[in-house]
Structure formats: structure tokens, C-alpha cells
Short mmCIF file of C-alpha atoms in Angstrom, two decimals:
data_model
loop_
_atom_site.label_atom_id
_atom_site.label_comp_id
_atom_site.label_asym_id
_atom_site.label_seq_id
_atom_site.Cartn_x
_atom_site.Cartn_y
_atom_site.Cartn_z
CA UNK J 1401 -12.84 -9.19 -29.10
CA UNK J 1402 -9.63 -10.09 -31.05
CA UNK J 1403 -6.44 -9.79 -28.68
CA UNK J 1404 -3.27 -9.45 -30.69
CA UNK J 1405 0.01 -10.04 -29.28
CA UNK J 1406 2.88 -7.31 -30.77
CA UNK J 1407 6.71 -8.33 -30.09
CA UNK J 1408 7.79 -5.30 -32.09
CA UNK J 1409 6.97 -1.66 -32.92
CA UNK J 1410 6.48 -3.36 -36.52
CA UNK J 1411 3.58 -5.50 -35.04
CA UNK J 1412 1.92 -2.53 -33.36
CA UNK J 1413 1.87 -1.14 -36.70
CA UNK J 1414 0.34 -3.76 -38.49
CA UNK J 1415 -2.47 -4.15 -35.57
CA UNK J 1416 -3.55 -0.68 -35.41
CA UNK J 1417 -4.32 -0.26 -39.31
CA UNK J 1418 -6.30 -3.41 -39.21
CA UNK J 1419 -8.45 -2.19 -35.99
CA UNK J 1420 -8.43 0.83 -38.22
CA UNK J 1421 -9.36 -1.08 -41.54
CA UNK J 1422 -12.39 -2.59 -40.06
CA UNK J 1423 -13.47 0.52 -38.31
CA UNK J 1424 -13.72 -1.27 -34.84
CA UNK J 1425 -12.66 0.27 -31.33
CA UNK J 1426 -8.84 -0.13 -30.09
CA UNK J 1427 -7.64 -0.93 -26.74
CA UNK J 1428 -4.15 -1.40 -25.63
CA UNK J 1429 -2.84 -3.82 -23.04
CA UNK J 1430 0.62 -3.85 -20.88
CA UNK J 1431 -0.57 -5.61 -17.15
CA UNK J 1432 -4.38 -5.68 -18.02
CA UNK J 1433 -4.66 -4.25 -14.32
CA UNK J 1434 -7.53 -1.22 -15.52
CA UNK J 1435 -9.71 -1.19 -12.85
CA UNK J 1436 -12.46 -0.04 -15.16
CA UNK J 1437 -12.11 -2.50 -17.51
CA UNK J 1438 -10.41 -0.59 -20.28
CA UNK J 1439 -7.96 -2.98 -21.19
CA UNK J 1440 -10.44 -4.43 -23.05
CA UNK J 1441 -12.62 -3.87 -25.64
CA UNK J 1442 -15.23 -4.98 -28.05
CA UNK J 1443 -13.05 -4.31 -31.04
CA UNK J 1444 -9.21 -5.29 -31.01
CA UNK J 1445 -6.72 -5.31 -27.80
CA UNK J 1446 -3.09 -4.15 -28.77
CA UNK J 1447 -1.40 -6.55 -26.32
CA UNK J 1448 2.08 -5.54 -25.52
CA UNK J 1449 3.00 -8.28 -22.92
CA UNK J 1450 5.60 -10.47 -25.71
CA UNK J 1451 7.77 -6.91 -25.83
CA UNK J 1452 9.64 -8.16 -22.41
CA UNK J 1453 13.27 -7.40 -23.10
CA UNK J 1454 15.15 -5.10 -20.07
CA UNK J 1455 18.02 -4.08 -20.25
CA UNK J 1456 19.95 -2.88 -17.67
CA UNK J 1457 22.73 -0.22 -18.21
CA UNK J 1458 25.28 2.29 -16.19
CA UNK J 1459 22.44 4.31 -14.51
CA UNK J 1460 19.58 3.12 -16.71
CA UNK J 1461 17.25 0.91 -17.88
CA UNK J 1462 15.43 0.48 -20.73
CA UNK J 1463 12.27 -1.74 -20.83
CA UNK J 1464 9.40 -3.29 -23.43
CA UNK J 1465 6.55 -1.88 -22.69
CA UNK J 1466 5.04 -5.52 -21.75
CA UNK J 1467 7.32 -5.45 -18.70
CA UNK J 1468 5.96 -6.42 -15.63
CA UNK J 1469 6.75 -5.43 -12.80
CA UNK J 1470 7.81 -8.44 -10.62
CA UNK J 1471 10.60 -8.91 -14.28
CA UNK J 1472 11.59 -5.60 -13.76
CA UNK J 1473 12.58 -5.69 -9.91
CA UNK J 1474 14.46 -9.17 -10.57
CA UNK J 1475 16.72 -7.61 -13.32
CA UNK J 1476 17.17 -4.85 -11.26
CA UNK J 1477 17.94 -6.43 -8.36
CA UNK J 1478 20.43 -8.06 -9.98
CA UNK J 1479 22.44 -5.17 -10.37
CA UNK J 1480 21.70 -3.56 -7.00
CA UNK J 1481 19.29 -0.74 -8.37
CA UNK J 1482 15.71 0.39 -8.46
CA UNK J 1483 13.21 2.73 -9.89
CA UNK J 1484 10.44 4.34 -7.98
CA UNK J 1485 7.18 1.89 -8.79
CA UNK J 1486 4.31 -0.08 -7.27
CA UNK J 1487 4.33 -3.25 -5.08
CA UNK J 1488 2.31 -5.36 -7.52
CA UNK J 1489 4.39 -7.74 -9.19
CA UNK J 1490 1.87 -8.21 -12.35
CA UNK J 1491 1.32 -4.82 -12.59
CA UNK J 1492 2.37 -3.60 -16.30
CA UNK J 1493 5.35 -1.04 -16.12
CA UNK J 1494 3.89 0.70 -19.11
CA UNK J 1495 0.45 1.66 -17.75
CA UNK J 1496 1.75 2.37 -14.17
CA UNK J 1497 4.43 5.08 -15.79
CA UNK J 1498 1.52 6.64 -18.18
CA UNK J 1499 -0.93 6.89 -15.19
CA UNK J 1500 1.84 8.69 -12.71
CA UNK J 1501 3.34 5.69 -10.18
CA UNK J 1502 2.92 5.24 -6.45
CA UNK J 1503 5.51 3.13 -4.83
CA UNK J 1504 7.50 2.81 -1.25
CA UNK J 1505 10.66 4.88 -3.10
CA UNK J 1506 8.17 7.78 -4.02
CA UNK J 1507 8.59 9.57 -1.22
CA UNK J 1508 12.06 10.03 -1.33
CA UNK J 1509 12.21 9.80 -5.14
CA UNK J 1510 9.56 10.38 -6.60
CA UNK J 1511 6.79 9.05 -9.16
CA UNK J 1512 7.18 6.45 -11.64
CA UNK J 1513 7.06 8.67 -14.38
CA UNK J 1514 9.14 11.11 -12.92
CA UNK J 1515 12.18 8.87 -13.51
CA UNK J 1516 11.30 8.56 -17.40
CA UNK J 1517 14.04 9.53 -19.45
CA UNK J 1518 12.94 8.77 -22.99
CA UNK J 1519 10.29 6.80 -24.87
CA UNK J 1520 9.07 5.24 -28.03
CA UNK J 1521 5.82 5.12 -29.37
CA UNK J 1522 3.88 4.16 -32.38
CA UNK J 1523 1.06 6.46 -33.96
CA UNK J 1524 -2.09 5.49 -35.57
CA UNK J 1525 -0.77 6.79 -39.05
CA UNK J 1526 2.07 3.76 -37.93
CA UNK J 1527 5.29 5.93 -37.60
CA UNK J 1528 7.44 5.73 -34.43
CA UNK J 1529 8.08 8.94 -32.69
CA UNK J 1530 11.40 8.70 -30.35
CA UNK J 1531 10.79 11.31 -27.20
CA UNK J 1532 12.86 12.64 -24.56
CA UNK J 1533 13.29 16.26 -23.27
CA UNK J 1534 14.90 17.66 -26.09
CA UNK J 1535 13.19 15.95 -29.02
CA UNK J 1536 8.84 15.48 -29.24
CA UNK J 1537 9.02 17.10 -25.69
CA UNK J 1538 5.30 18.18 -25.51
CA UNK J 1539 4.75 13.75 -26.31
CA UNK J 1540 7.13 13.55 -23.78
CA UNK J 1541 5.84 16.09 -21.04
CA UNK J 1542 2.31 13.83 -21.73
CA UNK J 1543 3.25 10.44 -21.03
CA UNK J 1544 4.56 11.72 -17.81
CA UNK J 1545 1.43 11.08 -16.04
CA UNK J 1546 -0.87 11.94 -19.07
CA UNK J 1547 -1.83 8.83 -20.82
CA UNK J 1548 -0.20 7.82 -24.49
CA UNK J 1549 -1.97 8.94 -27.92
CA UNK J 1550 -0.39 6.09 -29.34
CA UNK J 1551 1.09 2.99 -28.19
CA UNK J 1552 4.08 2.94 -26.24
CA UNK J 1553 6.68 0.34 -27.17
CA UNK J 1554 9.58 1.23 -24.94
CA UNK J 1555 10.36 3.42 -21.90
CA UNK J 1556 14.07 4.13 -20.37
CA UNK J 1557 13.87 5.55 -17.02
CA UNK J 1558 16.90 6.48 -14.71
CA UNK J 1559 18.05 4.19 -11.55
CA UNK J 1560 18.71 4.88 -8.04
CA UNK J 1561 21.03 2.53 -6.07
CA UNK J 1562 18.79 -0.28 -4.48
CA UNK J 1563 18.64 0.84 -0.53
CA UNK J 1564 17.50 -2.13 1.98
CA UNK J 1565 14.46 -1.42 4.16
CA UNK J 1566 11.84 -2.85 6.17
CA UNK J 1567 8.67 -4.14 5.21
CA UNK J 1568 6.01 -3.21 8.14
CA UNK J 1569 2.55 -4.19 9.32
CA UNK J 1570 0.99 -2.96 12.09
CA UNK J 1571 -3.04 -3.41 12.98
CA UNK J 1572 -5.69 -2.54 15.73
CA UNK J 1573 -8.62 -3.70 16.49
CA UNK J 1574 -11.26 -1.74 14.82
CA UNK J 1575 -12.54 0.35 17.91
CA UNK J 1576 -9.09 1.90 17.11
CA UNK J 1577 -9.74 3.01 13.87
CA UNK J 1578 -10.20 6.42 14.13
CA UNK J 1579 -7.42 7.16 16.22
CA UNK J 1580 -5.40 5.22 14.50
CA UNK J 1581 -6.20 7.15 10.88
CA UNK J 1582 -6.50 10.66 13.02
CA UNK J 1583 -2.39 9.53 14.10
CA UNK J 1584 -1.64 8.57 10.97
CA UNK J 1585 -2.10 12.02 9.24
CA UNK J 1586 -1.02 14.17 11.68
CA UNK J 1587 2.54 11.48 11.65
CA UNK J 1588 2.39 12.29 7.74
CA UNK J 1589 3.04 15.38 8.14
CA UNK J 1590 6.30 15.27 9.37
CA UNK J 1591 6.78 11.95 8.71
CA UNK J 1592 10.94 11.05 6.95
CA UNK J 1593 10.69 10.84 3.30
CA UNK J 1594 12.01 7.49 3.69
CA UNK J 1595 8.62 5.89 5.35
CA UNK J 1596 6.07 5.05 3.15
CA UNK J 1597 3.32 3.61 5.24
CA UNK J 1598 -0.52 3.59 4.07
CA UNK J 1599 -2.91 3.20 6.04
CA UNK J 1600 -6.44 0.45 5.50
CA UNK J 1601 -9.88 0.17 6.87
CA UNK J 1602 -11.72 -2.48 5.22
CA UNK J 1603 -15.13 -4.76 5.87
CA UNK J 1604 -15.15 -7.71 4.62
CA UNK J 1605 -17.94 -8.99 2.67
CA UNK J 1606 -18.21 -11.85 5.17
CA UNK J 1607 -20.10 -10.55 8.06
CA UNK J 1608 -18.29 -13.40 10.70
CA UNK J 1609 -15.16 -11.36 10.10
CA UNK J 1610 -14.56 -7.85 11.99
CA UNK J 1611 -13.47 -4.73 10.23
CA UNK J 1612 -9.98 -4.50 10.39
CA UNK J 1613 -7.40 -1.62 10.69
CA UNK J 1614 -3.83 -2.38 9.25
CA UNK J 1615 -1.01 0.22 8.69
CA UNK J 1616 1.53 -1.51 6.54
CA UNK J 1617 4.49 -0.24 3.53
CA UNK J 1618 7.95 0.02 4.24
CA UNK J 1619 10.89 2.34 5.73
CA UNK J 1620 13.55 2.67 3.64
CA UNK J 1621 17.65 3.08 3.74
CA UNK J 1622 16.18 4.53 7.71
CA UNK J 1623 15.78 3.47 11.08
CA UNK J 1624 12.49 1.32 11.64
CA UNK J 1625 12.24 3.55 14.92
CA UNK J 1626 10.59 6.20 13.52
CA UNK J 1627 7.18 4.40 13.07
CA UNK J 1628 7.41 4.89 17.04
CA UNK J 1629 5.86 8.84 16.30
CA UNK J 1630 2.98 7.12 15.00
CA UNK J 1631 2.08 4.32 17.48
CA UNK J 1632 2.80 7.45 20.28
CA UNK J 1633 0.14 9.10 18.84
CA UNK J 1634 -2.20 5.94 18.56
CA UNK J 1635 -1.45 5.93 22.48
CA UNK J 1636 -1.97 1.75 22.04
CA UNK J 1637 0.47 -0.67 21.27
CA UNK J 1638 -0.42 -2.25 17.99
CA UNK J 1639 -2.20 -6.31 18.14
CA UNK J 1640 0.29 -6.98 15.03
CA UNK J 1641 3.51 -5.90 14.61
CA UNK J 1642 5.31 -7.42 11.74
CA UNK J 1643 8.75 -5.87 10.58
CA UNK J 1644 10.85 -7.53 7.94
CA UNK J 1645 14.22 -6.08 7.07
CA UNK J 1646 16.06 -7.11 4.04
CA UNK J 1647 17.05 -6.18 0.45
CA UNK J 1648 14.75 -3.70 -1.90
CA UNK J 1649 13.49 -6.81 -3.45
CA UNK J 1650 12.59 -8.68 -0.24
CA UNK J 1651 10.88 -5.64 0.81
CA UNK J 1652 8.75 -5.60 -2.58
CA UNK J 1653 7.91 -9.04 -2.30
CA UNK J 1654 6.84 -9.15 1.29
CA UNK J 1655 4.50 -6.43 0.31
CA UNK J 1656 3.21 -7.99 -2.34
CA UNK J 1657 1.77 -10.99 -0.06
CA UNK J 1658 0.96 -9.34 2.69
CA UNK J 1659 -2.77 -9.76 3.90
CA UNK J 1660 -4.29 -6.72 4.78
CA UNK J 1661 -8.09 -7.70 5.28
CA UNK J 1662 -7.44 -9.95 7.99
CA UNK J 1663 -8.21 -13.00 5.60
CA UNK J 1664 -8.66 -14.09 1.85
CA UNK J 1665 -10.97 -11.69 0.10
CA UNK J 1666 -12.40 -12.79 -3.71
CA UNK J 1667 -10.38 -11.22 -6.65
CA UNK J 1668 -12.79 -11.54 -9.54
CA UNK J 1669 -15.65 -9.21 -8.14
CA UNK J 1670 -16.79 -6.44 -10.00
CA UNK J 1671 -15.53 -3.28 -8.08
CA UNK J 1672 -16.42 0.15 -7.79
CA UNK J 1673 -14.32 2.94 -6.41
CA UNK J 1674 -13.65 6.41 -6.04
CA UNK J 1675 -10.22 8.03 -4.91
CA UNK J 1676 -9.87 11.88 -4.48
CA UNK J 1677 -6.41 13.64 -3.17
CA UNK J 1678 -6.09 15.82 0.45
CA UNK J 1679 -3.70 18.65 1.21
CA UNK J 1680 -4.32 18.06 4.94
CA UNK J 1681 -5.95 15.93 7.38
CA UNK J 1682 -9.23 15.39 7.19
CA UNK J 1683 -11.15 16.77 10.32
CA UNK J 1684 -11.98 14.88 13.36
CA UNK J 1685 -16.00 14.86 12.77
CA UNK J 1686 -15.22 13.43 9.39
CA UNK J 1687 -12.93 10.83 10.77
CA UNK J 1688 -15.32 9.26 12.84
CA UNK J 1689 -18.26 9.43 10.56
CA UNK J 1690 -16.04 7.63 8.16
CA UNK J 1691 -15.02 4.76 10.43
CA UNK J 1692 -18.91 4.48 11.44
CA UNK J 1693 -20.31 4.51 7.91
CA UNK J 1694 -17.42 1.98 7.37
CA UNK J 1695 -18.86 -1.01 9.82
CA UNK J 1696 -22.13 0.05 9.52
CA UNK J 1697 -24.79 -1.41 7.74
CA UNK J 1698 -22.77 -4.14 5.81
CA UNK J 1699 -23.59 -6.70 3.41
CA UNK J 1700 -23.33 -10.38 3.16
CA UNK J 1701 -20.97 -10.66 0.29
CA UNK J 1702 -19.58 -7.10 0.02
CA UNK J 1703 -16.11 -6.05 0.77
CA UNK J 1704 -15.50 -2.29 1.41
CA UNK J 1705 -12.25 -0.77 1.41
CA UNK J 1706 -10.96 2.34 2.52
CA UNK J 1707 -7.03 2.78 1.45
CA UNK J 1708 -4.99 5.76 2.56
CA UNK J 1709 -1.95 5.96 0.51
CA UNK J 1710 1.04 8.84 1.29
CA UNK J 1711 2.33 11.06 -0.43
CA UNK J 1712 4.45 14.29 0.30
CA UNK J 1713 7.93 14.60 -0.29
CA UNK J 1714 9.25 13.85 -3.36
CA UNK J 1715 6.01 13.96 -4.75
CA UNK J 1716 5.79 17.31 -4.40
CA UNK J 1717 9.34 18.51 -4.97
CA UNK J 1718 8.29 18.80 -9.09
CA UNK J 1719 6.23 21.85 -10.17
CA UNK J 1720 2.51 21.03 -11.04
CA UNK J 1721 3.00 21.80 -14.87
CA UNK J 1722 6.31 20.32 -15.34
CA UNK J 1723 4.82 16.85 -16.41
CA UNK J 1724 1.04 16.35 -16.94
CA UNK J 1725 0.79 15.21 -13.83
CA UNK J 1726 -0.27 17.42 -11.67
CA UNK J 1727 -1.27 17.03 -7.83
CA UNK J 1728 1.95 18.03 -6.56
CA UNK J 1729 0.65 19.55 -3.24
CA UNK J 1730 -1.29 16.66 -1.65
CA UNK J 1731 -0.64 14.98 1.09
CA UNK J 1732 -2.38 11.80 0.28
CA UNK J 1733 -4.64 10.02 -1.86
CA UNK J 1734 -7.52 8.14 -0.69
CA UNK J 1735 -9.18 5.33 -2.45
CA UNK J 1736 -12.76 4.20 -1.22
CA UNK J 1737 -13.66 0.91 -3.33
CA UNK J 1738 -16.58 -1.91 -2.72
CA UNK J 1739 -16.47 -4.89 -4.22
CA UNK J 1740 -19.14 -7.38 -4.58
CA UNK J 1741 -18.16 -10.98 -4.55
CA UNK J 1742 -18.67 -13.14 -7.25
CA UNK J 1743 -22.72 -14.16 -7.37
CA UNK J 1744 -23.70 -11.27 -5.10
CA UNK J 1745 -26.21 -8.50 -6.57
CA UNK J 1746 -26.79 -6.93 -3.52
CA UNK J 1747 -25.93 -2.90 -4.30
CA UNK J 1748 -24.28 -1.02 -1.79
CA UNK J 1749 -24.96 2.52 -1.68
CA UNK J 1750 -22.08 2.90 0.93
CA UNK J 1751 -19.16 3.84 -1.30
CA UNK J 1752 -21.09 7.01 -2.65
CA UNK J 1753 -22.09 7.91 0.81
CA UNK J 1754 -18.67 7.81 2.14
CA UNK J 1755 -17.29 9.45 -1.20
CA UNK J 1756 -19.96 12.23 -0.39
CA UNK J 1757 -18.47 12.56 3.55
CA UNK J 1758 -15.00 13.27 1.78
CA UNK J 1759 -15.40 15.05 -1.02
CA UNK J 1760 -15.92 18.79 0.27
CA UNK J 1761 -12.51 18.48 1.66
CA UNK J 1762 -10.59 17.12 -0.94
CA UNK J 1763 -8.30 18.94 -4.07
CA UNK J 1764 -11.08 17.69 -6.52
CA UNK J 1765 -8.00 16.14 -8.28
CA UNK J 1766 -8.54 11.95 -9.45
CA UNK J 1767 -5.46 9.47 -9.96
CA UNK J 1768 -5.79 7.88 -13.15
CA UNK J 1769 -4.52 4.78 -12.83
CA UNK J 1770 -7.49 4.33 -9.95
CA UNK J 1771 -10.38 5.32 -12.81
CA UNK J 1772 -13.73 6.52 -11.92
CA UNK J 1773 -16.42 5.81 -14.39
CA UNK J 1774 -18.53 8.18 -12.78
CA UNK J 1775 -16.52 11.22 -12.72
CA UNK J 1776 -18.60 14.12 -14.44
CA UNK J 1777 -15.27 15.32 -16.33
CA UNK J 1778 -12.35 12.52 -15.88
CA UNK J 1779 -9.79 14.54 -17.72
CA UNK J 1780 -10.66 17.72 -16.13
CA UNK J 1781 -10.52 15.45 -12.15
CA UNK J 1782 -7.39 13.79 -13.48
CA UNK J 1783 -5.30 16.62 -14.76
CA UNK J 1784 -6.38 19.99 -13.41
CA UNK J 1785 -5.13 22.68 -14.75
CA UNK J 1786 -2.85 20.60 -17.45
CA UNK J 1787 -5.95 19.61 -19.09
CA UNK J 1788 -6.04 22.01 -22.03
CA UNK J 1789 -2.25 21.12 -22.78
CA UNK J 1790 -3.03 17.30 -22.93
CA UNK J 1791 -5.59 17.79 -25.39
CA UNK J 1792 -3.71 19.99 -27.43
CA UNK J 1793 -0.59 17.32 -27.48
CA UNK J 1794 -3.69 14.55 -27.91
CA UNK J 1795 -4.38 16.58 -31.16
CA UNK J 1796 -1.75 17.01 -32.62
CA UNK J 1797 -0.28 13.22 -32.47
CA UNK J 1798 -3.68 11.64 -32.92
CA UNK J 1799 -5.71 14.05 -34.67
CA UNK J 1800 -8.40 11.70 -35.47
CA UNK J 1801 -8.59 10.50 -32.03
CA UNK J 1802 -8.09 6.83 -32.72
CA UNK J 1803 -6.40 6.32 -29.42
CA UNK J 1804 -8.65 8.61 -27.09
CA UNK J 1805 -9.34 7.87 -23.99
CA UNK J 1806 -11.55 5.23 -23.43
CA UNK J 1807 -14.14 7.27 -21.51
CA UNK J 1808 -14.11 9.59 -24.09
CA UNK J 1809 -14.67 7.20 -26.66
CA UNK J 1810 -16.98 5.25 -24.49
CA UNK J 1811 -15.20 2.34 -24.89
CA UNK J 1812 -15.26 1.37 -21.32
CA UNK J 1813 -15.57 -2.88 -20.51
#
């Protein structure tokens, strides 16, 4: 594997025709953070991570697409504004934008991508295409939650004034668990825009340690108070209760370190995971066969995660074909992962059996920046009914489909 740093759309150019030259697979990498491994490659990795410049205007900002994220929030901060993004501060801005965006602002502002305002990108035949709204719009509408068929060099996305907030954690002890995810979506549902609270489960691969139950994000430019809806519902006073108000940025990077497993878990496992969205709470039954399934059965060296992310509100204020993203009518996202710590070949069969207790009640709809290997059609899970529109725009910007999508290609690492 050759990994080539670019610090300039020239660069990119001059990569891609020699991947191309020697007839070898192509990769590109902004944060590296693919959970299927597909920032990588046997061939040659694009890396984009020297094109750092930000700059910070009167209601924009304009970024390299080797921003990360934990850059972008200091320069930001700096001038009192935000964007709408993740909580991982080494997460690539790039990647996070192509894939859609989840973040503690989306609620009240939406995705990531939804705050694009124009983009540049370099295409295998090694011109730059500038896009925007009213010029390459259908390149546009795709990178909007619909992947790149080139590589992305820059991205300017609009601002929103920085609000403070609260960072929260809350957990229960496990024989909770079920009440306290049964609360949690029935809160949702009504639940201020400006709370953005997911919930966990997870099992740690070290059997000494119990399951734990955490309910952490943030509330936003709002009263901390209304988290009191959901602990009413839990009918229990939460064991932890940690709520730290500050700037935007404090917020972020409380987040960032908080511990949510009840204890250090191993990084460098390899992981598996599936994620489907909901329009509604899942039923009871389902609830508790969930939490059971959970702690039952576990494995010395295993960690298994459930992760219950929100979404409503501005999510779903843009119409499902207005940007290839399209799950505009969900309510959340679940992910179910398991991760096997590093020397352990012990398979779990867990994560497909709790996949299987969810699945009949979900959209059917994947989040692609959470891939799934095992998908029987990934495009088709990821983008719905904008699928036949991304592969046209795929087409006709890479029509010999030098940057398709690496389970397409079946480039996957």
C-alpha cells in the first residue's frame, strides 16, 4: 500500500493518474475513521490530511478537506460560531459531511451536510469541478450525504452562532436498562430540539465488569431541566449525574472524553456492527429481549455495544430527495457493534442475533458513515429511494468507475 500525502488539488491530480497508470485500486483518506476499513487499500491511499487550511469568514467557513474536526471547532470557536458535526475530535470533516453528520446541533440544525454550501473536487480524468446549488448541482445534491465520485479538496459550509450548553451523563445500574431505553424513546418524542441525548447499553469484554446503562450528549442554548421528563419516566433517580455547562467548545470536548462503558475498553479490535434507523419506539417485548440478549451469554474478551443515537427535528425538517440523503422521517438510529479485543478469536454470534430482534421494525434504511459489510445491497440500505439518482450522478462524473464505492469495487480492508 503506497499512502500519498496531497496539499493541493494539483497533488490529487498527479496521485490519481499514477494509481491509474499502474492499474492498482484507489482509496481516499480525510480522518481514516472507516469503520470497515476502507480508508485503506491494497493499491494507493489519496491522503488528504496536509490540505488543513480554514478559514473563517462573515457567516462561513471554508475548510481543506484534511480538516479535522477537533481544528475545526478551535477556529471556530474562536470566532464564536459552529457548524452542526460530530463529537470526535479526529474525526475527518470531509468524510463525516459525504456520509450525512450526526452531532449535538443536529437537532436543532441539522446534518453536517446540510450546512454545505459549495465544494471542490477533483475527477479521475484530473479536472476540478467547483459545485454549489446553481452550478454541477446534481455533484452537489450527491455529496450531500451521497459519497464523492472524485476526491473532494474543499468544502464551505454556513455557520450558526456558537450557543453554550451542557454536557450530560446520566447512568443506571443495568437492572434499569429497559426502562431506562423504554423512557428514553417515548422522551424523544417530544423531546426540545435543543437536547441531544443518546442513549448506551454496552458489555464489556471483561466479564468482572457489569453491563452498564449511560444516557449522555448535551442540551443546548436550553434549560438543563428538561432532562427531568426523562428521569420521570425512568421513575429512579439516576447513580451518575454529571452536568457540565460551558461554551460550545467545552461542551464538545467534555464529550469527547467522556467514558461511557464504565471503564477503558481496547481501541484496536476488529469490530463488527450493524445500525438500522426507527420511526418509533421499538415495542416493549423487543425492549426487554434486547437488554437480555445484551448481558447474556458474554465472552471473555468481547465488548458489545448497543448505541441509540436521536434524531428528529431538524433532521427531518428537509425533504427525503432534496440531498441524497435520505432518512428524513426517523426517529433514531441504532448502532449494535461487538468488538473483539486484541488476541481474542472467540466469535460472537450475538450482534446478528440482536440485529435479527430489530430488524422487522426498522425503516430498512443504513447510515453510511456506520458501514455494514454485510448488507445484501449497501447502496440500496444507504440511500433508499435516491439510489437510482446517485448512480446516475456516479456515471456521469466517473464513468469508468475509478472512484466507486469500495464495496462495489470490493476494495474493502
Amino acid at each position: 500500500m503506497e499512502v500519498l500525502g496531497c496539499a493541493s488539488p494539483s497533488d490529487v491530480v498527479r496521485v490519481v493518474a499514477h494509481a491509474r497508470s499502474r492499474g492498482v485500486p484507489l482509496a481516499v483518506r480525510s480522518g481514516g475513521h472507516c469503520f470497515a476499513g476502507r480508508s485503506s487499500t491494497s493499491g494507493v491511499v489519496v491522503d488528504v490530511s496536509p490540505m488543513s487550511r480554514i478559514d473563517v469568514g462573515s457567516g462561513t467557513v471554508t475548510v481543506g478537506a484534511g480538516v479535522r474536526l477537533g481544528q475545526l471547532y478551535d477556529a471556530l470557536a474562536a470566532r464564536g460560531v459552529a457548524i452542526p458535526a460530530g463529537c470526535g475530535e479526529t474525526v475527518g470533516i470531509s468524510g463525516l459531511t459525504l456520509g450525512g453528520g450526526i452531532g449535538i446541533l443536529g437537532r436543532s440544525h441539522g446534518l453536517t451536510c446540510d450546512s454545505l454550501t459549495s465544494a471542490n473536487v477533483v475527477l479521475a480524468a484530473g479536472s476540478a469541478v467547483h459545485c454549489d446549488e446553481s452550478s454541477s448541482s446534481d455533484l452537489f445534491w450527491m455529496l450531500r450525504g451521497g459519497g464523492a465520485p472524485g476526491v473532494v479538496t474543499s468544502l464551505t459550509f454556513e455557520t450558526v452562532p456558537a450557543p453554550s450548553g451542557t454536557a450530560v451523563h446520566l447512568s443506571w445500574p443495568f437492572a434499569l436498562a429497559a426502562p431506562v431505553l423504554s423512557a428514553w424513546q417515548e422522551w424523544l418524542a417530544s423531546a426540545p430540539a435543543a437536547a441531544a441525548v443518546s442513549v448506551v447499553l454496552s458489555a464489556s469484554g471483561d466479564l468482572w465488569r457489569p453491563p452498564v446503562v449511560s444516557v449522555f450528549g448535551a442540551v443546548s442554548d436550553g434549560p438543563v431541566e428538561v432532562l427531568g421528563g426523562l428521569v420521570d419516566r425512568v421513575g429512579v433517580e439516576p447513580t451518575t449525574l454529571l452536568l457540565e455547562r460551558g461554551s460550545h467548545r467545552s461542551v464538545k470536548h467534555a464529550l469527547s472524553g467522556l467514558d461511557v462503558h464504565g471503564g477503558p475498553e481496547p481501541e484496536d479490535g476488529p469490530l463488527r456492527l450493524h445500525n438500522e434507523y426507527f420511526r418509533g419506539p421499538l415495542p416493549p417485548f423487543v425492549v426487554e429481549a434486547l437488554v437480555a440478549g445484551l448481558a447474556a451469554g458474554r465472552l471473555s474478551g468481547v465488548s458489545r455495544e448497543l448505541d441509540f443515537n436521536p434524531l428528529g427535528g431538524a433532521y427531518n425538517a428537509v425533504s427525503p430527495g432534496a440531498t441524497a440523503y435520505p432518512h428524513r422521517d426517523a426517529l433514531f438510529l441504532l448502532k449494535q457493534s461487538g468488538t473483539a479485543w486484541p488476541g481474542t478469536s472467540a466469535a460472537d454470534p450475538w450482534l446478528d442475533e440482536s440485529y435479527a430482534l430489530t430488524h422487522p421494525y426498522g425503516t430498512g434504511g443504513a447510515y453510511p458513515n456506520f458501514p455494514d459489510p454485510t448488507l445484501v445491497d449497501e447502496d440500496r440500505s444507504y440511500y433508499l429511494d435516491n439510489t437510482e439518482r446517485i448512480q446516475q450522478v456516479r456515471r456521469t462524473y466517473d464513468p469508468e468507475g475509478v472512484f466507486a464505492p469500495a464495496y462495489a469495487a470490493g476494495r474493502t480492508n
